[in-house]
mmCIF file of C-alpha atoms in Angstrom:
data_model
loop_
_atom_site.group_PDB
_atom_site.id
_atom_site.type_symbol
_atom_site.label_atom_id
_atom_site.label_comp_id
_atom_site.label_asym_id
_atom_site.label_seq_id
_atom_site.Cartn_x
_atom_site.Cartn_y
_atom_site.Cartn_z
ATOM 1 C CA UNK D 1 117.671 79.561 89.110
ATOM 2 C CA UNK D 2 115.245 82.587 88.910
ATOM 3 C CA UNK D 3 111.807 81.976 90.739
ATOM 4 C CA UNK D 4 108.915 81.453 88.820
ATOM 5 C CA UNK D 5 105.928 83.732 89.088
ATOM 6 C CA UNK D 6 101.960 83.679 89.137
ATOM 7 C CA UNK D 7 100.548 87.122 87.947
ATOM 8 C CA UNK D 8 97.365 88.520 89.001
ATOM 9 C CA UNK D 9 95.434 91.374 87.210
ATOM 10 C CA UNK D 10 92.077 93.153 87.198
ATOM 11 C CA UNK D 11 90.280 93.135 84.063
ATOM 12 C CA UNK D 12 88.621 96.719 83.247
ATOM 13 C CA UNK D 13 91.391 99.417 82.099
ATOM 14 C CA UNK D 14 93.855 96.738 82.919
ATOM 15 C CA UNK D 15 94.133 93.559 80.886
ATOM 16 C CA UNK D 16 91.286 94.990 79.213
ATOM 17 C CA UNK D 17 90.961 98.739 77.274
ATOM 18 C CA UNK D 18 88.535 100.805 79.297
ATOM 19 C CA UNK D 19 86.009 102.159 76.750
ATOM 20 C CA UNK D 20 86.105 98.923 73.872
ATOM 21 C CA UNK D 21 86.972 95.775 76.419
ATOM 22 C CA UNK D 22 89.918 94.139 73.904
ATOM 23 C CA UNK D 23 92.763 92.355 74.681
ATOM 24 C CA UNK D 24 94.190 92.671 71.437
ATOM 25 C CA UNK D 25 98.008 94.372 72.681
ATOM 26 C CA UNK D 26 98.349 91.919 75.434
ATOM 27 C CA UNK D 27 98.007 88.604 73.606
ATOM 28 C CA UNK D 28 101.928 87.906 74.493
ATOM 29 C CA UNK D 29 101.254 88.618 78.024
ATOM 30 C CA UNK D 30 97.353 86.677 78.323
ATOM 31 C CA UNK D 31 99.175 83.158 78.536
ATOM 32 C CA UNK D 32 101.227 83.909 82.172
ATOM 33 C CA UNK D 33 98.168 85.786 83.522
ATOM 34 C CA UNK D 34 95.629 83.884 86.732
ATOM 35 C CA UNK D 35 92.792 85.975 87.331
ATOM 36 C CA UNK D 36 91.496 86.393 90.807
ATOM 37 C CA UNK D 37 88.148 87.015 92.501
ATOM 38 C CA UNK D 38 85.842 86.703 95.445
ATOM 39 C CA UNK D 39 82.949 87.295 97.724
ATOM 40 C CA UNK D 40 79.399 85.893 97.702
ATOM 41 C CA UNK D 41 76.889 88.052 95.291
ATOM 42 C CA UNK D 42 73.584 86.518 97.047
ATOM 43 C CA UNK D 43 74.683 88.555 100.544
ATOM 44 C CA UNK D 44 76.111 91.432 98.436
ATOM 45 C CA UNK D 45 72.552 92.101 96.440
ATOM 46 C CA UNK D 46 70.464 91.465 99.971
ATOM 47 C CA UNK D 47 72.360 93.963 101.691
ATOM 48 C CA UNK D 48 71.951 96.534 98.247
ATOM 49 C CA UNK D 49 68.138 96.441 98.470
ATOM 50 C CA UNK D 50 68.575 97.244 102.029
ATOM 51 C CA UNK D 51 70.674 100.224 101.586
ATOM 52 C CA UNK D 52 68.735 101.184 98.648
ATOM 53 C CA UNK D 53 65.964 102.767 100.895
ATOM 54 C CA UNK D 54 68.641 104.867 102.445
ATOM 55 C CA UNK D 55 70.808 106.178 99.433
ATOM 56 C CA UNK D 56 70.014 106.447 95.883
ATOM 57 C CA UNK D 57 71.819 103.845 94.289
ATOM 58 C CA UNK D 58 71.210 101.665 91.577
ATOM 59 C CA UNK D 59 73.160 98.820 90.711
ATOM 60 C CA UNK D 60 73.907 95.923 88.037
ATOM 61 C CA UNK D 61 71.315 93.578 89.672
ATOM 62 C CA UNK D 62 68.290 96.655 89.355
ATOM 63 C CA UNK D 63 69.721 97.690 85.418
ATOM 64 C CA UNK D 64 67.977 96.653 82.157
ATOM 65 C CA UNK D 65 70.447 95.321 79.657
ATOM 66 C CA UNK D 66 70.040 98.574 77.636
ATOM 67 C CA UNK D 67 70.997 100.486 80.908
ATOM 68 C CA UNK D 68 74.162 98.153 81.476
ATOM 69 C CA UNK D 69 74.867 99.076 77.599
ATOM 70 C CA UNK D 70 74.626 103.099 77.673
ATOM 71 C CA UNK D 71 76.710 102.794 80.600
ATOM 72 C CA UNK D 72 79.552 100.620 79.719
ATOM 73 C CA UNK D 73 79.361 100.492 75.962
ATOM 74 C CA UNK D 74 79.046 96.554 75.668
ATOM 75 C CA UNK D 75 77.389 95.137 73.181
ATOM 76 C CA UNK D 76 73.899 93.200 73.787
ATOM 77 C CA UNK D 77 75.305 89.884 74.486
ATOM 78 C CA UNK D 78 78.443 91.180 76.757
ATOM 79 C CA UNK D 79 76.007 93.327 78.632
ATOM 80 C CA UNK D 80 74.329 90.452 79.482
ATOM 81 C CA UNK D 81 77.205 88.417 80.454
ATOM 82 C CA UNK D 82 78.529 91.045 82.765
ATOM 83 C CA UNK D 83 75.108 91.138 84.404
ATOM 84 C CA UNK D 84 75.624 87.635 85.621
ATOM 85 C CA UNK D 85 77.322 88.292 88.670
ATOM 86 C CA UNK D 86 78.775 86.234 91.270
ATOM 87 C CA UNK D 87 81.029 88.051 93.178
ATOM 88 C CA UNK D 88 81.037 91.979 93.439
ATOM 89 C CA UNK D 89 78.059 94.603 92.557
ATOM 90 C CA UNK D 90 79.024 97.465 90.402
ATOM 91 C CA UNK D 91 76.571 100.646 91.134
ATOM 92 C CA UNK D 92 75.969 103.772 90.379
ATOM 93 C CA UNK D 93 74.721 107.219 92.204
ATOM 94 C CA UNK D 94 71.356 108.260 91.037
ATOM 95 C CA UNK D 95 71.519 111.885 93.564
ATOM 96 C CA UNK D 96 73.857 113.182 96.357
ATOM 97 C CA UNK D 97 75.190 110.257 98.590
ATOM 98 C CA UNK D 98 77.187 110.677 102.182
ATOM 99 C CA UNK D 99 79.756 108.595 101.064
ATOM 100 C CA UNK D 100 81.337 107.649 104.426
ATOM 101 C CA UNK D 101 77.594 107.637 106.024
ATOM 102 C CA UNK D 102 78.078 104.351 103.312
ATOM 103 C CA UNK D 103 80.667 102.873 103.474
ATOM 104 C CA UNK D 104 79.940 102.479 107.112
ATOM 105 C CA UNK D 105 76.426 100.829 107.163
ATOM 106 C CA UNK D 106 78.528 98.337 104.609
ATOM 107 C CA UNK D 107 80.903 97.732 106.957
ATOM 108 C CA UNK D 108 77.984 97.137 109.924
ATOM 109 C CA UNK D 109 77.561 94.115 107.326
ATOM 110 C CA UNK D 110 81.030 92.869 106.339
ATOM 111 C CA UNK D 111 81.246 94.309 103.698
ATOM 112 C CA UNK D 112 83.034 97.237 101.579
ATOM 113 C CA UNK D 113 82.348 100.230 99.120
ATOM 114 C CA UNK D 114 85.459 100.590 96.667
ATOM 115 C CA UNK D 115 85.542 102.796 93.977
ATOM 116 C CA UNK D 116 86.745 100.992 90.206
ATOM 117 C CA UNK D 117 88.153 102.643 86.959
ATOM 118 C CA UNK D 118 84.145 103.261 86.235
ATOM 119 C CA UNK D 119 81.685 102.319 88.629
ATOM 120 C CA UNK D 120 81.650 102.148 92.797
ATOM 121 C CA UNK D 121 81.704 98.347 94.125
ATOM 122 C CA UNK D 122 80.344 96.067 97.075
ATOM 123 C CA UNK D 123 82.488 93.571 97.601
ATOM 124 C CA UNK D 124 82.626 91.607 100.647
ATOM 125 C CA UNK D 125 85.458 93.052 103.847
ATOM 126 C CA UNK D 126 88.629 91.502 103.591
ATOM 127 C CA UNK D 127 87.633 89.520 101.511
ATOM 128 C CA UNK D 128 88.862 91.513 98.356
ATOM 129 C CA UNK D 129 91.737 90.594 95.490
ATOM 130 C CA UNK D 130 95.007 90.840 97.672
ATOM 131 C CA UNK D 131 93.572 88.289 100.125
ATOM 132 C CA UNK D 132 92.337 85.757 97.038
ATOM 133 C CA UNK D 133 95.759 86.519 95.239
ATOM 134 C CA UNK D 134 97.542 85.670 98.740
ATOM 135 C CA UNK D 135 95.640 82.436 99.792
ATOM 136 C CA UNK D 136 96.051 81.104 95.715
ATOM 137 C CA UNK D 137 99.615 81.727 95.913
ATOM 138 C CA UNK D 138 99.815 79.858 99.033
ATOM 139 C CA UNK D 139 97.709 76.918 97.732
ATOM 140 C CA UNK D 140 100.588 76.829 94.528
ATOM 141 C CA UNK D 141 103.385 77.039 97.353
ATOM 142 C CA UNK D 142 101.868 74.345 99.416
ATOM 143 C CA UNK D 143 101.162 72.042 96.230
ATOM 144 C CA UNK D 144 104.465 72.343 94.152
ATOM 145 C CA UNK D 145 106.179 72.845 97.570
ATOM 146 C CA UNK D 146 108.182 75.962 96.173
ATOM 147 C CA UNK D 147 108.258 79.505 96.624
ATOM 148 C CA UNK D 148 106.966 81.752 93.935
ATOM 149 C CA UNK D 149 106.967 85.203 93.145
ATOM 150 C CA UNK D 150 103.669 87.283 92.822
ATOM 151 C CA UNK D 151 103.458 90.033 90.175
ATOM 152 C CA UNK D 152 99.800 92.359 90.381
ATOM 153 C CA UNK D 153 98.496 94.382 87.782
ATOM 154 C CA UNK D 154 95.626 97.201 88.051
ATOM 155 C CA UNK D 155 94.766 100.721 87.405
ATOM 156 C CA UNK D 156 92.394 102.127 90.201
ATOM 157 C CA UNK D 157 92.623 102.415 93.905
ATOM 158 C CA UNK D 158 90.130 99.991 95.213
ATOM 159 C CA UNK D 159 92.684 97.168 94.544
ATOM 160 C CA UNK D 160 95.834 98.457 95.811
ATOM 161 C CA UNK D 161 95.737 96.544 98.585
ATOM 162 C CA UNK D 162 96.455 93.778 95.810
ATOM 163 C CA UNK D 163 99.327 96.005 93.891
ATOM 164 C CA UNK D 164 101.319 96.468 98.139
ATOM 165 C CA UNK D 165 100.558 92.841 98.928
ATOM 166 C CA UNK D 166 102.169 91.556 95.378
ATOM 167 C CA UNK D 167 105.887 91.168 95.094
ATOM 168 C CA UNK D 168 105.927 93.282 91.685
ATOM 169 C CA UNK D 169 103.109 95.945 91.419
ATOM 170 C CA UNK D 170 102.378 97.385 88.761
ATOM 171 C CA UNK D 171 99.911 100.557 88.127
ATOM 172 C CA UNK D 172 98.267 101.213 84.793
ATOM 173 C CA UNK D 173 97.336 104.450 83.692
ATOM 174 C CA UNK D 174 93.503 105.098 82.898
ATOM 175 C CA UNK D 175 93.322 106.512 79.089
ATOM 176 C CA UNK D 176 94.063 109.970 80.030
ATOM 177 C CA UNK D 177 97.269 109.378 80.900
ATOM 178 C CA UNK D 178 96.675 109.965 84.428
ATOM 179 C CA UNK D 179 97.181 107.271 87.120
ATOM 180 C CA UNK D 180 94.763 106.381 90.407
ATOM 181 C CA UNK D 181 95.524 108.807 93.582
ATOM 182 C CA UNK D 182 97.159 106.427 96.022
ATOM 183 C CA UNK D 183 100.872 105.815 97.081
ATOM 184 C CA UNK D 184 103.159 104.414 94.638
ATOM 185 C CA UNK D 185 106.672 103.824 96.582
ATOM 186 C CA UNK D 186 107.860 100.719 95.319
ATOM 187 C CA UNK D 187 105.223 100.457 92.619
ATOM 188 C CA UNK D 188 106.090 100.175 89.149
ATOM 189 C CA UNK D 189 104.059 102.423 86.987
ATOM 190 C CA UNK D 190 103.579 101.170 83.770
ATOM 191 C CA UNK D 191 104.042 103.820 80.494
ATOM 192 C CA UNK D 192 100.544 103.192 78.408
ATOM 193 C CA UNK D 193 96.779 102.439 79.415
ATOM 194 C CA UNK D 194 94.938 99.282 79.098
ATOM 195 C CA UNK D 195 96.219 96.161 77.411
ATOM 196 C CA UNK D 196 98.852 97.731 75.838
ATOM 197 C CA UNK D 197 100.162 99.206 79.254
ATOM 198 C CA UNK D 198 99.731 95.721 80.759
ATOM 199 C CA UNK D 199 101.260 93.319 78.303
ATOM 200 C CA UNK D 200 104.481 95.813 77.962
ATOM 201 C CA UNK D 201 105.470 96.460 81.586
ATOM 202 C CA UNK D 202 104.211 92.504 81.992
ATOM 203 C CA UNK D 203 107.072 91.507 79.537
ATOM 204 C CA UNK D 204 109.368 93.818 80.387
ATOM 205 C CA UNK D 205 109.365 92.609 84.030
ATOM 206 C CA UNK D 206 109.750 88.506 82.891
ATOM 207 C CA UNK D 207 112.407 89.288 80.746
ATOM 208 C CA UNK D 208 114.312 91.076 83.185
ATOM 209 C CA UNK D 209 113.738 87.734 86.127
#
């Protein structure tokens, strides 16, 4: 009897199309999909308006709604539901940043810089999508007291600790065809961007388990 499987996937460029946010091509694969996330966006936000004195950043939590729309292309409404954050903070450079000078006054705090399909992150350390996706899975194990095989979907490199840590990876493409810069061995790469991209390598590897 083939093992079942819990799939994990990121949302922007990956279960969702980068520039409009639909779903539409992976409506097959949406009903087998768990989405995981994490960290705390109250310590996240305290340490940005620290750091903001030393770099010129601005992030979701300092945008208007009109900003958070010329950026992403949301409408008014989605704009302001992506602006309700609880987990990461999605920013921007507003001038010339030292990015490792960064990333290591984040990691004085606990936490990380990763860079997303469109905007830089601050998420907190270790505390990132392969860890959630490993401690769920574990919680499933532990409940239905059966083993179960983990299948991760994303397109950029902040999360491919997530893709290595997964039983199946799978990398989408970004709309140009081209794919993240980080080390595929033994990671599927999946043939079109977005939803589409996700819901056919998603099917393709169920129907071959």
């Amino acid at each position: 009897m083939a093992m079942e499987q819990i799939i994990f996937t990121d949302l922007d460029g990956t279960l969702l199309n980068h520039y409009d946010y639909s779903f539409e091509e992976a409506k097959e694969a949406i009903e087998y999909i768990k989405i995981s996330k994490s960290q705390s966006y109250l310590e996240i936000r305290i340490f940005f308006k620290h750091i903001k004195k030393q770099f010129p950043l601005k992030g979701f939590g300092d945008m208007s709604v009109e900003n958070v729309r010329e950026l992403t292309g949301l409408s008014e409404e989605s704009a302001k539901h992506s602006m309700r954050r609880n987990f990461t903070e999605p920013f921007i450079f507003e001038g010339v940043v030292d990015l490792k000078l960064l990333k290591d006054e984040a990691e004085k705090e606990g936490l990380e810089i990763v860079k997303g399909g469109r905007f830089y992150h601050v998420i907190s350390q270790g505390q990132g999508k392969a860890k959630a996706m490993m401690h769920l899975t574990h919680l499933y194990e532990e409940y239905f007291e059966k083993k179960f095989t983990t299948i991760a979907l994303d397109d950029s490199e902040n999360d491919f600790s997530m893709l290595q840590a997964a039983d199946v990876g799978v990398l989408i493409p970004w709309p140009n065809g081209e794919f993240a810069d980080i080390n595929t061995e033994n990671i599927i790469k999946a043939t079109y961007p977005g939803s589409k991209g996700c819901n056919k390598a998603l099917l393709e590897i169920l129907d071959a388990s």
